mmCIF file of C-alpha atoms in Angstrom:
data_model
loop_
_atom_site.group_PDB
_atom_site.id
_atom_site.type_symbol
_atom_site.label_atom_id
_atom_site.label_comp_id
_atom_site.label_asym_id
_atom_site.label_seq_id
_atom_site.Cartn_x
_atom_site.Cartn_y
_atom_site.Cartn_z
ATOM 1 C CA ALA A 1 60.149 23.957 -12.168
ATOM 2 C CA GLU A 2 57.707 24.489 -9.307
ATOM 3 C CA GLU A 3 59.524 21.770 -7.372
ATOM 4 C CA GLY A 4 62.851 23.537 -7.920
ATOM 5 C CA ALA A 5 64.299 21.320 -10.621
ATOM 6 C CA GLN A 6 66.878 22.643 -13.030
ATOM 7 C CA LEU A 7 65.497 22.119 -16.527
ATOM 8 C CA TYR A 8 66.807 21.422 -19.996
ATOM 9 C CA LEU A 9 64.189 21.748 -22.744
ATOM 10 C CA GLN A 10 64.674 20.103 -26.121
ATOM 11 C CA ASP A 11 62.566 20.471 -29.267
ATOM 12 C CA TRP A 12 62.788 20.296 -33.040
ATOM 13 C CA GLU A 13 64.340 23.151 -35.001
ATOM 14 C CA GLU A 14 60.989 24.387 -36.312
ATOM 15 C CA ARG A 15 59.803 24.900 -32.731
ATOM 16 C CA GLU A 16 62.845 26.734 -31.374
ATOM 17 C CA GLU A 17 60.915 29.967 -30.851
ATOM 18 C CA VAL A 18 58.241 28.081 -28.902
ATOM 19 C CA ILE A 19 60.637 26.571 -26.370
ATOM 20 C CA GLU A 20 62.623 29.796 -26.030
ATOM 21 C CA LYS A 21 59.413 31.569 -25.007
ATOM 22 C CA LEU A 22 58.536 28.717 -22.642
ATOM 23 C CA ALA A 23 61.991 28.854 -21.042
ATOM 24 C CA THR A 24 61.662 32.611 -20.526
ATOM 25 C CA ARG A 25 58.254 32.147 -18.892
ATOM 26 C CA ILE A 26 59.496 29.389 -16.570
ATOM 27 C CA ARG A 27 62.499 31.455 -15.459
ATOM 28 C CA ALA A 28 60.263 34.422 -14.676
ATOM 29 C CA GLU A 29 57.577 32.415 -12.866
ATOM 30 C CA ASN A 30 59.729 29.918 -10.970
ATOM 31 C CA GLY A 31 63.205 31.396 -10.705
ATOM 32 C CA VAL A 32 64.974 28.198 -11.773
ATOM 33 C CA GLU A 33 67.696 27.626 -14.328
ATOM 34 C CA VAL A 34 66.389 26.605 -17.757
ATOM 35 C CA ALA A 35 68.643 25.608 -20.646
ATOM 36 C CA VAL A 36 67.361 25.081 -24.175
ATOM 37 C CA GLY A 37 68.633 22.843 -26.951
ATOM 38 C CA VAL A 38 67.495 22.266 -30.535
ATOM 39 C CA TRP A 39 68.379 18.746 -31.600
ATOM 40 C CA ASP A 40 67.093 16.091 -33.983
ATOM 41 C CA ILE A 41 66.758 13.206 -31.538
ATOM 42 C CA THR A 42 65.806 10.792 -34.310
ATOM 43 C CA LEU A 43 69.553 10.721 -35.062
ATOM 44 C CA GLY A 44 72.055 9.016 -32.781
ATOM 45 C CA LYS A 45 74.854 11.558 -33.245
ATOM 46 C CA GLN A 46 72.527 14.452 -32.435
ATOM 47 C CA THR A 47 71.135 12.657 -29.386
ATOM 48 C CA LEU A 48 74.637 11.981 -28.100
ATOM 49 C CA ALA A 49 75.551 15.632 -28.651
ATOM 50 C CA MET A 50 72.431 16.703 -26.765
ATOM 51 C CA THR A 51 73.327 14.437 -23.844
ATOM 52 C CA GLU A 52 76.798 15.964 -23.694
ATOM 53 C CA ASP A 53 75.283 19.457 -23.849
ATOM 54 C CA VAL A 54 72.942 18.688 -20.943
ATOM 55 C CA LEU A 55 75.866 17.440 -18.851
ATOM 56 C CA GLU A 56 77.940 20.497 -19.709
ATOM 57 C CA LYS A 57 75.144 22.915 -18.782
ATOM 58 C CA CYS A 58 73.519 21.051 -15.890
ATOM 59 C CA GLY A 59 76.271 18.890 -14.442
ATOM 60 C CA ARG A 60 74.245 15.677 -14.168
ATOM 61 C CA ILE A 61 70.986 14.107 -15.308
ATOM 62 C CA ASP A 62 68.578 12.751 -12.709
ATOM 63 C CA ILE A 63 65.288 12.798 -14.631
ATOM 64 C CA LEU A 64 64.435 12.240 -18.281
ATOM 65 C CA VAL A 65 60.917 12.977 -19.499
ATOM 66 C CA ASN A 66 60.268 11.845 -23.071
ATOM 67 C CA THR A 67 57.329 13.652 -24.660
ATOM 68 C CA ALA A 68 58.109 13.578 -28.379
ATOM 69 C CA MET A 69 55.294 12.874 -30.824
ATOM 70 C CA GLU A 70 54.315 13.530 -34.405
ATOM 71 C CA GLY A 71 51.050 13.029 -36.237
ATOM 72 C CA GLY A 72 50.034 9.664 -37.573
ATOM 73 C CA HIS A 73 46.365 10.643 -37.612
ATOM 74 C CA GLY A 74 43.938 9.842 -40.381
ATOM 75 C CA ILE A 75 41.928 7.043 -41.924
ATOM 76 C CA LEU A 76 44.031 3.925 -42.547
ATOM 77 C CA PHE A 77 43.753 4.052 -46.346
ATOM 78 C CA ASP A 78 44.878 7.694 -46.428
ATOM 79 C CA ILE A 79 48.080 7.195 -44.422
ATOM 80 C CA ARG A 80 51.190 7.343 -46.583
ATOM 81 C CA GLU A 81 54.571 5.776 -45.883
ATOM 82 C CA PRO A 82 56.358 9.084 -45.074
ATOM 83 C CA GLU A 83 53.678 9.869 -42.467
ATOM 84 C CA TRP A 84 54.179 6.470 -40.851
ATOM 85 C CA ASP A 85 57.960 6.912 -40.828
ATOM 86 C CA LEU A 86 57.752 10.384 -39.289
ATOM 87 C CA CYS A 87 55.361 9.200 -36.569
ATOM 88 C CA ILE A 88 57.542 6.228 -35.612
ATOM 89 C CA ASP A 89 60.832 8.121 -35.881
ATOM 90 C CA ARG A 90 59.784 11.074 -33.766
ATOM 91 C CA GLY A 91 57.481 9.248 -31.385
ATOM 92 C CA LEU A 92 59.342 5.963 -30.792
ATOM 93 C CA LYS A 93 62.870 5.963 -32.203
ATOM 94 C CA SER A 94 63.631 9.221 -30.382
ATOM 95 C CA TYR A 95 62.573 7.617 -27.093
ATOM 96 C CA PHE A 96 64.927 4.705 -27.711
ATOM 97 C CA LEU A 97 67.871 6.972 -28.497
ATOM 98 C CA THR A 98 67.417 9.328 -25.550
ATOM 99 C CA CYS A 99 66.958 6.377 -23.202
ATOM 100 C CA GLN A 100 70.052 4.709 -24.620
ATOM 101 C CA TYR A 101 72.401 7.662 -24.220
ATOM 102 C CA ILE A 102 70.926 9.294 -21.122
ATOM 103 C CA GLY A 103 70.189 5.893 -19.577
ATOM 104 C CA GLU A 104 73.874 5.018 -19.897
ATOM 105 C CA GLU A 105 74.814 8.218 -18.078
ATOM 106 C CA MET A 106 72.273 7.486 -15.333
ATOM 107 C CA ALA A 107 73.639 3.957 -15.003
ATOM 108 C CA ARG A 108 77.120 5.403 -14.553
ATOM 109 C CA THR A 109 75.928 7.567 -11.634
ATOM 110 C CA GLY A 110 73.760 4.786 -10.157
ATOM 111 C CA TYR A 111 70.396 6.544 -10.145
ATOM 112 C CA GLY A 112 67.843 8.001 -12.500
ATOM 113 C CA LYS A 113 64.180 8.312 -13.427
ATOM 114 C CA ILE A 114 62.952 7.888 -16.985
ATOM 115 C CA ILE A 115 59.336 8.870 -17.632
ATOM 116 C CA ASN A 116 58.010 8.036 -21.087
ATOM 117 C CA ILE A 117 54.867 9.979 -21.871
ATOM 118 C CA THR A 118 52.611 7.622 -23.802
ATOM 119 C CA SER A 119 48.879 7.346 -24.464
ATOM 120 C CA ILE A 120 45.914 5.127 -23.796
ATOM 121 C CA VAL A 121 45.823 4.405 -27.554
ATOM 122 C CA GLY A 122 48.894 2.238 -26.993
ATOM 123 C CA LYS A 123 46.504 -0.187 -25.297
ATOM 124 C CA MET A 124 43.228 0.605 -27.035
ATOM 125 C CA GLY A 125 44.361 1.393 -30.561
ATOM 126 C CA SER A 126 42.550 3.939 -32.689
ATOM 127 C CA ALA A 127 40.863 3.551 -36.065
ATOM 128 C CA GLY A 128 41.592 7.209 -36.793
ATOM 129 C CA SER A 129 45.233 7.050 -35.669
ATOM 130 C CA VAL A 130 46.649 3.626 -36.527
ATOM 131 C CA PRO A 131 50.319 4.755 -36.717
ATOM 132 C CA TRP A 132 49.898 6.732 -33.488
ATOM 133 C CA GLY A 133 48.487 3.718 -31.656
ATOM 134 C CA ALA A 134 51.319 1.524 -32.930
ATOM 135 C CA CYS A 135 53.849 4.158 -31.899
ATOM 136 C CA ARG A 136 52.486 4.475 -28.349
ATOM 137 C CA GLY A 137 52.208 0.700 -28.012
ATOM 138 C CA GLY A 138 55.864 0.538 -28.964
ATOM 139 C CA VAL A 139 56.703 3.090 -26.265
ATOM 140 C CA ASP A 140 54.918 0.918 -23.697
ATOM 141 C CA ALA A 141 56.916 -2.171 -24.717
ATOM 142 C CA LEU A 142 60.135 -0.136 -24.797
ATOM 143 C CA THR A 143 59.417 1.006 -21.235
ATOM 144 C CA TYR A 144 59.025 -2.569 -19.985
ATOM 145 C CA GLY A 145 62.315 -3.614 -21.584
ATOM 146 C CA LEU A 146 64.216 -0.562 -20.343
ATOM 147 C CA ALA A 147 63.081 -1.178 -16.768
ATOM 148 C CA GLN A 148 64.483 -4.703 -16.920
ATOM 149 C CA SER A 149 67.730 -3.574 -18.569
ATOM 150 C CA LEU A 150 68.435 -0.592 -16.303
ATOM 151 C CA GLY A 151 67.070 -1.760 -12.949
ATOM 152 C CA GLU A 152 70.328 -3.268 -11.738
ATOM 153 C CA TYR A 153 71.943 0.153 -12.165
ATOM 154 C CA GLY A 154 69.392 1.940 -9.987
ATOM 155 C CA VAL A 155 67.548 3.468 -12.928
ATOM 156 C CA ARG A 156 63.738 3.363 -12.943
ATOM 157 C CA CYS A 157 61.669 3.563 -16.132
ATOM 158 C CA VAL A 158 57.921 4.108 -16.202
ATOM 159 C CA GLY A 159 55.316 5.093 -18.755
ATOM 160 C CA LEU A 160 52.659 7.732 -18.153
ATOM 161 C CA ALA A 161 49.672 7.170 -20.430
ATOM 162 C CA ARG A 162 47.617 10.273 -21.155
ATOM 163 C CA GLY A 163 43.888 10.061 -21.600
ATOM 164 C CA ALA A 164 41.691 12.618 -23.338
ATOM 165 C CA THR A 165 42.717 16.151 -22.345
ATOM 166 C CA ASP A 166 41.465 19.633 -23.078
ATOM 167 C CA SER A 167 44.699 20.490 -24.913
ATOM 168 C CA THR A 168 43.641 18.344 -27.882
ATOM 169 C CA PRO A 169 41.705 20.268 -30.583
ATOM 170 C CA TYR A 170 38.653 17.998 -30.759
ATOM 171 C CA THR A 171 35.584 18.711 -32.818
ATOM 172 C CA GLU A 172 32.565 19.345 -30.617
ATOM 173 C CA GLU A 173 31.161 15.915 -31.508
ATOM 174 C CA ALA A 174 34.418 14.105 -30.659
ATOM 175 C CA ARG A 175 34.826 16.114 -27.467
ATOM 176 C CA ASN A 176 31.327 15.223 -26.254
ATOM 177 C CA ALA A 177 31.816 11.560 -27.158
ATOM 178 C CA ARG A 178 34.961 11.356 -25.058
ATOM 179 C CA ILE A 179 33.467 13.173 -22.092
ATOM 180 C CA ALA A 180 30.534 10.746 -22.136
ATOM 181 C CA LYS A 181 32.941 7.819 -21.619
ATOM 182 C CA ILE A 182 34.955 9.423 -18.799
ATOM 183 C CA PRO A 183 33.645 8.618 -15.290
ATOM 184 C CA PHE A 184 34.400 12.190 -14.113
ATOM 185 C CA LYS A 185 32.511 13.606 -17.118
ATOM 186 C CA ARG A 186 35.221 16.073 -18.076
ATOM 187 C CA LEU A 187 38.430 16.140 -20.079
ATOM 188 C CA GLY A 188 41.760 16.074 -18.308
ATOM 189 C CA THR A 189 43.741 19.242 -17.669
ATOM 190 C CA GLU A 190 47.451 19.986 -17.827
ATOM 191 C CA ARG A 191 47.648 19.478 -14.056
ATOM 192 C CA ASP A 192 46.032 16.056 -14.327
ATOM 193 C CA ILE A 193 49.095 14.941 -16.298
ATOM 194 C CA THR A 194 51.889 16.935 -14.667
ATOM 195 C CA GLY A 195 50.908 15.888 -11.137
ATOM 196 C CA PRO A 196 51.492 12.164 -11.750
ATOM 197 C CA ALA A 197 54.654 12.993 -13.728
ATOM 198 C CA VAL A 198 56.122 14.879 -10.768
ATOM 199 C CA PHE A 199 55.272 11.978 -8.435
ATOM 200 C CA LEU A 200 56.981 9.501 -10.764
ATOM 201 C CA ALA A 201 60.072 11.743 -10.823
ATOM 202 C CA THR A 202 60.454 11.768 -7.033
ATOM 203 C CA ALA A 203 61.922 9.319 -4.533
ATOM 204 C CA GLU A 204 58.399 8.524 -3.293
ATOM 205 C CA SER A 205 57.926 6.376 -6.418
ATOM 206 C CA ASP A 206 61.279 4.560 -6.271
ATOM 207 C CA TRP A 207 59.572 1.159 -5.999
ATOM 208 C CA ILE A 208 57.719 1.710 -9.276
ATOM 209 C CA THR A 209 59.440 0.636 -12.473
ATOM 210 C CA GLY A 210 58.419 -1.248 -15.593
ATOM 211 C CA SER A 211 54.826 -0.041 -15.322
ATOM 212 C CA VAL A 212 52.604 2.173 -17.431
ATOM 213 C CA VAL A 213 50.562 4.437 -15.165
ATOM 214 C CA TYR A 214 47.250 5.592 -16.632
ATOM 215 C CA ALA A 215 46.340 9.253 -16.048
ATOM 216 C CA ASP A 216 43.022 8.992 -17.874
ATOM 217 C CA ALA A 217 40.248 9.096 -15.225
ATOM 218 C CA GLY A 218 39.349 5.520 -16.091
ATOM 219 C CA TYR A 219 38.717 6.215 -19.772
ATOM 220 C CA ALA A 220 40.686 3.219 -21.115
ATOM 221 C CA HIS A 221 38.620 0.816 -19.018
ATOM 222 C CA ALA A 222 35.295 2.571 -19.401
ATOM 223 C CA ALA A 223 35.450 3.100 -23.172
#
């Protein structure tokens, strides 16, 4: 929004009030157009309908940022099948479907940027979040494949792996343990993630595709 982009925000039905408030705030602070849609992007028909709605309201799609996620946290022996399914459906299947439908539209126009927000646990794994690590690892692999499939159409696809940030509700012990492993000795901020995302959405990064960029202050390598 600060760069002047027209936005379309999507979220699950139970979070409609949240994104409506966010859209109102963005309009007031940045003066850009913001459309909102409530869709279940774990379903192909809904994802197709969302894509059509974006085109109707915005005219074209230049940038797709996938940020969907859902749970998957807990000790391995306590994770139940429905929790696994929800984590994979919302955090991986939804990425596939949005990339499939919106990627096809980008291919038709000959240009596009897909940014899949992922996590360092896709590389490192996590004993306390086994489904989440598997989900983010799947997003990484999906990103590599999409870049190869869509490159000939002028569509770039990159992953942006988040490290530990201050938006996560850590216990004090967990927070201190993470800070101790980060070379900068602090957690990441919202700006530490949005800055790289904006760069990856611009023409300055057109030669980058099929990569996962780590915005983690070196945590994945230092841990």
